[in-house]
C-alpha positions in Angstrom: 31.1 18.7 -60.0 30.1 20.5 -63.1 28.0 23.2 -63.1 25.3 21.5 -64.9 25.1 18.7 -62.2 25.0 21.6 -59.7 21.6 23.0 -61.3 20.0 20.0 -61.7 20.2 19.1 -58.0 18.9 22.2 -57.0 16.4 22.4 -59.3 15.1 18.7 -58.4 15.6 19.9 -54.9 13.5 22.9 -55.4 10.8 20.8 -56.9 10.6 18.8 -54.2 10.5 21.2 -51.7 7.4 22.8 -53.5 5.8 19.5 -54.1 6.1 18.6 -50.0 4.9 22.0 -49.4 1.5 21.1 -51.9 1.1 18.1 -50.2 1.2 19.9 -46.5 -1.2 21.8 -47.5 -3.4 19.9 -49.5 -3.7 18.2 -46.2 -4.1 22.0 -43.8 -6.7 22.8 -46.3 -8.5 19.5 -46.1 -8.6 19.4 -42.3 -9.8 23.0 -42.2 -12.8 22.6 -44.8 -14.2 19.5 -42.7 -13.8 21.6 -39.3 -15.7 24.6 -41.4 -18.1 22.3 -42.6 -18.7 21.4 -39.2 -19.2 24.8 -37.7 -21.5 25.7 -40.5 -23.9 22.8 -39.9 -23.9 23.8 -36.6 -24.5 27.1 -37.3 -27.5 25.9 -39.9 -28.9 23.6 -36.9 -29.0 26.4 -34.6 -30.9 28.5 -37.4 -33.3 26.4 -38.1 -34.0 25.4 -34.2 -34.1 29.5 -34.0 -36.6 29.9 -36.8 -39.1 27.0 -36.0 -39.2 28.7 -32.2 -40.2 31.8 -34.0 -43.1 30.4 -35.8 -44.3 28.7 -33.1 -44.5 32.4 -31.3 -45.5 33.9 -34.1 -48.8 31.2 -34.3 -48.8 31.5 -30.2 -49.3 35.4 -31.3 -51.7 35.1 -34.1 -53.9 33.0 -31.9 -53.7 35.1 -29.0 -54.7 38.3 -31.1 -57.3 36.1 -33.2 -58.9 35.1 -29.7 -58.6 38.9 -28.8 -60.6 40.1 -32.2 -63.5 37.6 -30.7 -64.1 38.7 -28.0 
């Protein structure tokens, strides 16, 4: 084989190597972002649950002291 012929293969083989490896993880990175996006709309359920149980205590609270002021 010639040298030329020799540099050619490994170059094609070299590309694609690189373009499996892009497409491996194209797909890692894919599955990852939807299991982030799930733990973060978790996480943003979870806040807002948190946040609408504090207002409620914070009204509990406002009308406990208001009742308080009355009397």
């Amino acid at each position: 084989m010639e040298l030329t012929t020799i540099l050619c293969i490994l170059l094609l083989s070299l590309y694609l190597l690189l373009a499996v490896f892009w497409i491996v993880r194209s797909v890692i990175d894919a599955i990852d972002d939807h299991e982030r996006k799930k733990r973060n709309d978790a996480w943003e359920a979870e806040k807002q649950r948190l946040e609408k149980e504090r207002a409620l205590r914070e009204v509990e609270y406002h009308e406990a002291r208001m009742k308080n002021l009355h009397e």
